[in-house]
């Protein structure tokens, strides 16, 4: 496509302003002339060839264009009869250069970027018109019929709309018009508008009206116009545009959106907080502060601010951007309420939403896959639990005992109020790992087998893993376990202060269980911390005093001692339905220690919501066995139904088709 700018007119109505240069070189803002603006807009739109017709002050115009140093190649076509002909003849003179799609504009036209963007994204030939502006007395109007521009001129009022000499013309339509221009000029008809030749075609060139409504698109005929349009332009240039990013890897697609958005005004980038990103898609590879710096250094970005939540409300009320830009993908799906809320806030102060078509480009999907792969690597995974704790204050953890349950924990998301909720981490329960193997939870499944389960889960997931280390075994063995877990990328091991034959805590005092002495257990913690190679790995000391009915004092004394021995977190357990004793423990512990994370496994005391635990000072909530307990009755029922009916038909209604199950499984 070539741009054609008509600049051979005398511009005599501008008075002294055109005494030394052509009208197009008149300043329209402190930094721009009409022409420099047009040329920059053309270059920004990716057009490279510009044909400019010239008349008076030809040399000044050529020198000026060259001085702008834009990535454009110019053909200057002089109209030697500029004093006694109209621009129809300038086009005639330039005809040999115009064998292409054409962006045609008068040299005195000022328009905002959005007008050009809309024009260039038209599939057909089109002309900028406005259905909202009043019909001008003396300027161009376009007669519209059958959705087409039928006539253009100053004399039409019926079925007409205000129109500007700004056209995007497909080669075939332009050819029809140009042929008619040539015929007009060769017949000596050189003092009329080029549009007279167009009108002669009676709609044979398929030019559609593009309604730019109140967007700035105006010509400058005299100093009054100049003052008015300069004011409008200032308002356009002062506009702010808001665009929020959740991404941490910036690719060409993002840069294209930033460029597009920056064309609408001063661009404010909202950077979604780590916490919001983690809850809505995945843990960010690059932390928020770094992401903010990345955006600050991109050309076209005016300002970078933090967006705390998926909701736009806070930032829209604070910055009151004139325009919000978003991909049209949020018109459907879970982000719909966020869009609706943004629209209503925008409406409250007169802002508007501009939606760009969402591109699900394959090469960017590939990048996303690579980001996930990176998160799954041991070094990237290990430290993420600590970071989540810092970021969120309370993390939620769900049990996984094989690759499939790992995938469920990894990928299950629920949406509420335009937000998303998912589990932060996985619990590798000794109870469920043993149960899955049909074994009792008595440290019978050996470490090699437990590590195999970790590996199965790690292979298909990215979330941090908390490993149930039972008693930790002999101290001499525990130090090796710590190093192995670290190497695998596990984030935390929880060991319980029991010794001898361990039984599951949910049996409480119904079975014989022995608690280690404070000193014995402190020794194990110290040895584990000493063996640890990375700073990120965490050892959590689990206190069984309430399970074994040794009292609150004992639990608190142990918590204090274990923390002093180096435990990175404390887990307090109870098998009572009533959460009171856990609440009492948290309150008492927090009086002395405000920082050591407190871990809870609310299997029995399950009535309290996560928000309340957080408010009370807990930091990790582990759902330790619910997935396993959901599975057992379901598979038992299927087995019984088949036995009862001597066939499988009756249990089909309860089964998930395998084609749905395999969707859970990632493909390489
Ligand atoms: C496990 O899930 O294996 C646990 C938690 O250790 S509990 O079963 O509650 O003891
Ligand atoms: Mg266990």
PDB file of C-alpha atoms in Angstrom, residues 223-359:
ATOM      1  CA  UNK A 223      -6.798  30.036  11.242  1.00  0.00           C
ATOM      2  CA  UNK A 224     -10.116  29.384  13.033  1.00  0.00           C
ATOM      3  CA  UNK A 225      -9.980  25.731  12.053  1.00  0.00           C
ATOM      4  CA  UNK A 226      -6.364  25.645  13.167  1.00  0.00           C
ATOM      5  CA  UNK A 227      -7.204  26.886  16.639  1.00  0.00           C
ATOM      6  CA  UNK A 228     -10.156  24.556  17.026  1.00  0.00           C
ATOM      7  CA  UNK A 229      -8.394  21.442  15.736  1.00  0.00           C
ATOM      8  CA  UNK A 230      -5.227  22.166  17.742  1.00  0.00           C
ATOM      9  CA  UNK A 231      -7.389  22.223  20.879  1.00  0.00           C
ATOM     10  CA  UNK A 232      -9.074  18.944  19.944  1.00  0.00           C
ATOM     11  CA  UNK A 233      -5.718  17.406  19.211  1.00  0.00           C
ATOM     12  CA  UNK A 234      -4.375  18.440  22.592  1.00  0.00           C
ATOM     13  CA  UNK A 235      -7.301  16.677  24.254  1.00  0.00           C
ATOM     14  CA  UNK A 236      -6.579  13.583  22.156  1.00  0.00           C
ATOM     15  CA  UNK A 237      -2.898  13.653  23.066  1.00  0.00           C
ATOM     16  CA  UNK A 238      -3.676  14.111  26.759  1.00  0.00           C
ATOM     17  CA  UNK A 239      -5.856  11.024  26.782  1.00  0.00           C
ATOM     18  CA  UNK A 240      -4.704   8.189  28.967  1.00  0.00           C
ATOM     19  CA  UNK A 241      -5.009   4.567  28.022  1.00  0.00           C
ATOM     20  CA  UNK A 242      -4.892   1.669  30.477  1.00  0.00           C
ATOM     21  CA  UNK A 243      -3.707  -1.821  29.660  1.00  0.00           C
ATOM     22  CA  UNK A 244      -3.108  -4.538  32.240  1.00  0.00           C
ATOM     23  CA  UNK A 245      -0.602  -7.365  31.861  1.00  0.00           C
ATOM     24  CA  UNK A 246      -0.341 -10.618  33.792  1.00  0.00           C
ATOM     25  CA  UNK A 247       2.522 -11.901  31.681  1.00  0.00           C
ATOM     26  CA  UNK A 248       6.120 -12.286  32.799  1.00  0.00           C
ATOM     27  CA  UNK A 249       7.594 -13.182  29.433  1.00  0.00           C
ATOM     28  CA  UNK A 250       7.181 -10.354  26.986  1.00  0.00           C
ATOM     29  CA  UNK A 251       6.991 -11.486  23.376  1.00  0.00           C
ATOM     30  CA  UNK A 252       6.341  -9.870  20.004  1.00  0.00           C
ATOM     31  CA  UNK A 253       2.564 -10.202  20.447  1.00  0.00           C
ATOM     32  CA  UNK A 254       2.689  -8.084  23.627  1.00  0.00           C
ATOM     33  CA  UNK A 255       4.854  -5.455  21.966  1.00  0.00           C
ATOM     34  CA  UNK A 256       2.357  -5.253  19.091  1.00  0.00           C
ATOM     35  CA  UNK A 257      -0.514  -4.682  21.560  1.00  0.00           C
ATOM     36  CA  UNK A 258       1.504  -2.074  23.451  1.00  0.00           C
ATOM     37  CA  UNK A 259       2.234  -0.220  20.225  1.00  0.00           C
ATOM     38  CA  UNK A 260      -1.399  -0.363  19.219  1.00  0.00           C
ATOM     39  CA  UNK A 261      -2.601   0.835  22.620  1.00  0.00           C
ATOM     40  CA  UNK A 262      -0.001   3.623  22.761  1.00  0.00           C
ATOM     41  CA  UNK A 263      -1.438   4.975  19.523  1.00  0.00           C
ATOM     42  CA  UNK A 264      -4.631   5.772  21.421  1.00  0.00           C
ATOM     43  CA  UNK A 265      -3.031   7.999  24.064  1.00  0.00           C
ATOM     44  CA  UNK A 266      -0.558   8.083  26.938  1.00  0.00           C
ATOM     45  CA  UNK A 267      -0.229   4.465  27.897  1.00  0.00           C
ATOM     46  CA  UNK A 268      -0.440   3.348  31.521  1.00  0.00           C
ATOM     47  CA  UNK A 269       0.491  -0.289  31.997  1.00  0.00           C
ATOM     48  CA  UNK A 270      -1.033  -2.066  34.983  1.00  0.00           C
ATOM     49  CA  UNK A 271       1.164  -4.916  36.182  1.00  0.00           C
ATOM     50  CA  UNK A 272      -0.855  -7.606  37.928  1.00  0.00           C
ATOM     51  CA  UNK A 273       0.505  -8.437  41.369  1.00  0.00           C
ATOM     52  CA  UNK A 274       2.306 -11.736  41.944  1.00  0.00           C
ATOM     53  CA  UNK A 275      -0.533 -12.909  44.146  1.00  0.00           C
ATOM     54  CA  UNK A 276      -3.192 -12.174  41.539  1.00  0.00           C
ATOM     55  CA  UNK A 277      -1.126 -13.831  38.790  1.00  0.00           C
ATOM     56  CA  UNK A 278      -0.500 -16.903  40.924  1.00  0.00           C
ATOM     57  CA  UNK A 279      -4.177 -17.331  41.719  1.00  0.00           C
ATOM     58  CA  UNK A 280      -5.346 -16.737  38.175  1.00  0.00           C
ATOM     59  CA  UNK A 281      -2.879 -18.640  36.033  1.00  0.00           C
ATOM     60  CA  UNK A 282       0.389 -19.808  37.543  1.00  0.00           C
ATOM     61  CA  UNK A 283       3.192 -18.644  39.746  1.00  0.00           C
ATOM     62  CA  UNK A 284       5.017 -15.809  37.944  1.00  0.00           C
ATOM     63  CA  UNK A 285       8.544 -16.701  36.833  1.00  0.00           C
ATOM     64  CA  UNK A 286       9.542 -13.043  37.108  1.00  0.00           C
ATOM     65  CA  UNK A 287       8.501 -11.203  40.288  1.00  0.00           C
ATOM     66  CA  UNK A 288       6.275  -8.160  40.105  1.00  0.00           C
ATOM     67  CA  UNK A 289       8.999  -5.554  40.753  1.00  0.00           C
ATOM     68  CA  UNK A 290      11.037  -6.955  37.874  1.00  0.00           C
ATOM     69  CA  UNK A 291       8.023  -7.138  35.623  1.00  0.00           C
ATOM     70  CA  UNK A 292       7.298  -3.483  36.337  1.00  0.00           C
ATOM     71  CA  UNK A 293      10.849  -2.580  35.309  1.00  0.00           C
ATOM     72  CA  UNK A 294      10.505  -4.560  32.084  1.00  0.00           C
ATOM     73  CA  UNK A 295       7.441  -2.582  31.075  1.00  0.00           C
ATOM     74  CA  UNK A 296       8.928   0.750  32.133  1.00  0.00           C
ATOM     75  CA  UNK A 297      11.618   0.256  29.531  1.00  0.00           C
ATOM     76  CA  UNK A 298       9.361  -0.384  26.579  1.00  0.00           C
ATOM     77  CA  UNK A 299       8.971   2.451  24.075  1.00  0.00           C
ATOM     78  CA  UNK A 300       5.477   3.892  24.089  1.00  0.00           C
ATOM     79  CA  UNK A 301       4.817   3.143  27.764  1.00  0.00           C
ATOM     80  CA  UNK A 302       4.135   6.354  29.661  1.00  0.00           C
ATOM     81  CA  UNK A 303       3.673   4.975  33.159  1.00  0.00           C
ATOM     82  CA  UNK A 304       3.652   1.637  34.959  1.00  0.00           C
ATOM     83  CA  UNK A 305       1.456   0.976  37.981  1.00  0.00           C
ATOM     84  CA  UNK A 306       0.591  -2.033  40.099  1.00  0.00           C
ATOM     85  CA  UNK A 307      -2.787  -3.744  39.760  1.00  0.00           C
ATOM     86  CA  UNK A 308      -3.485  -5.656  42.964  1.00  0.00           C
ATOM     87  CA  UNK A 309      -6.432  -7.764  41.848  1.00  0.00           C
ATOM     88  CA  UNK A 310      -7.974  -9.147  38.691  1.00  0.00           C
ATOM     89  CA  UNK A 311     -10.680  -6.525  39.127  1.00  0.00           C
ATOM     90  CA  UNK A 312      -9.913  -3.229  37.386  1.00  0.00           C
ATOM     91  CA  UNK A 313     -12.049  -1.162  39.745  1.00  0.00           C
ATOM     92  CA  UNK A 314      -9.335   0.114  42.077  1.00  0.00           C
ATOM     93  CA  UNK A 315      -7.070   1.368  39.283  1.00  0.00           C
ATOM     94  CA  UNK A 316      -9.849   2.750  37.122  1.00  0.00           C
ATOM     95  CA  UNK A 317     -11.130   4.796  40.048  1.00  0.00           C
ATOM     96  CA  UNK A 318      -7.625   5.929  40.896  1.00  0.00           C
ATOM     97  CA  UNK A 319      -6.255   6.809  37.429  1.00  0.00           C
ATOM     98  CA  UNK A 320      -9.501   7.410  35.533  1.00  0.00           C
ATOM     99  CA  UNK A 321      -8.039   6.421  32.148  1.00  0.00           C
ATOM    100  CA  UNK A 322     -10.001   7.667  29.139  1.00  0.00           C
ATOM    101  CA  UNK A 323      -9.623   4.312  27.446  1.00  0.00           C
ATOM    102  CA  UNK A 324      -9.152   0.760  28.681  1.00  0.00           C
ATOM    103  CA  UNK A 325      -7.675  -1.650  26.170  1.00  0.00           C
ATOM    104  CA  UNK A 326      -8.202  -5.403  26.421  1.00  0.00           C
ATOM    105  CA  UNK A 327      -8.275  -8.451  24.145  1.00  0.00           C
ATOM    106  CA  UNK A 328     -11.797  -9.463  23.177  1.00  0.00           C
ATOM    107  CA  UNK A 329     -11.221 -12.864  24.799  1.00  0.00           C
ATOM    108  CA  UNK A 330     -12.714 -11.566  28.051  1.00  0.00           C
ATOM    109  CA  UNK A 331     -16.157 -11.115  26.449  1.00  0.00           C
ATOM    110  CA  UNK A 332     -16.809 -14.754  27.340  1.00  0.00           C
ATOM    111  CA  UNK A 333     -15.547 -17.086  30.041  1.00  0.00           C
ATOM    112  CA  UNK A 334     -14.640 -16.405  33.638  1.00  0.00           C
ATOM    113  CA  UNK A 335     -13.345 -12.897  33.005  1.00  0.00           C
ATOM    114  CA  UNK A 336     -16.764 -11.696  31.856  1.00  0.00           C
ATOM    115  CA  UNK A 337     -17.708 -10.269  35.293  1.00  0.00           C
ATOM    116  CA  UNK A 338     -14.367  -8.397  35.379  1.00  0.00           C
ATOM    117  CA  UNK A 339     -15.211  -6.880  31.991  1.00  0.00           C
ATOM    118  CA  UNK A 340     -18.713  -5.929  33.085  1.00  0.00           C
ATOM    119  CA  UNK A 341     -17.402  -4.276  36.222  1.00  0.00           C
ATOM    120  CA  UNK A 342     -14.765  -2.373  34.205  1.00  0.00           C
ATOM    121  CA  UNK A 343     -17.464  -1.210  31.771  1.00  0.00           C
ATOM    122  CA  UNK A 344     -19.658   0.079  34.566  1.00  0.00           C
ATOM    123  CA  UNK A 345     -16.759   1.956  36.237  1.00  0.00           C
ATOM    124  CA  UNK A 346     -15.773   3.420  32.845  1.00  0.00           C
ATOM    125  CA  UNK A 347     -19.368   4.506  32.236  1.00  0.00           C
ATOM    126  CA  UNK A 348     -19.440   6.280  35.615  1.00  0.00           C
ATOM    127  CA  UNK A 349     -16.838   8.815  34.467  1.00  0.00           C
ATOM    128  CA  UNK A 350     -17.183   8.723  30.674  1.00  0.00           C
ATOM    129  CA  UNK A 351     -14.288   6.406  29.802  1.00  0.00           C
ATOM    130  CA  UNK A 352     -14.536   3.786  27.098  1.00  0.00           C
ATOM    131  CA  UNK A 353     -13.352   0.292  26.316  1.00  0.00           C
ATOM    132  CA  UNK A 354     -11.397  -0.615  23.188  1.00  0.00           C
ATOM    133  CA  UNK A 355     -11.130  -4.330  22.487  1.00  0.00           C
ATOM    134  CA  UNK A 356      -8.527  -5.806  20.183  1.00  0.00           C
ATOM    135  CA  UNK A 357      -9.116  -9.185  18.572  1.00  0.00           C
ATOM    136  CA  UNK A 358      -7.420 -11.872  20.651  1.00  0.00           C
ATOM    137  CA  UNK A 359      -4.796 -13.839  18.793  1.00  0.00           C
TER     138      UNK A 359
END
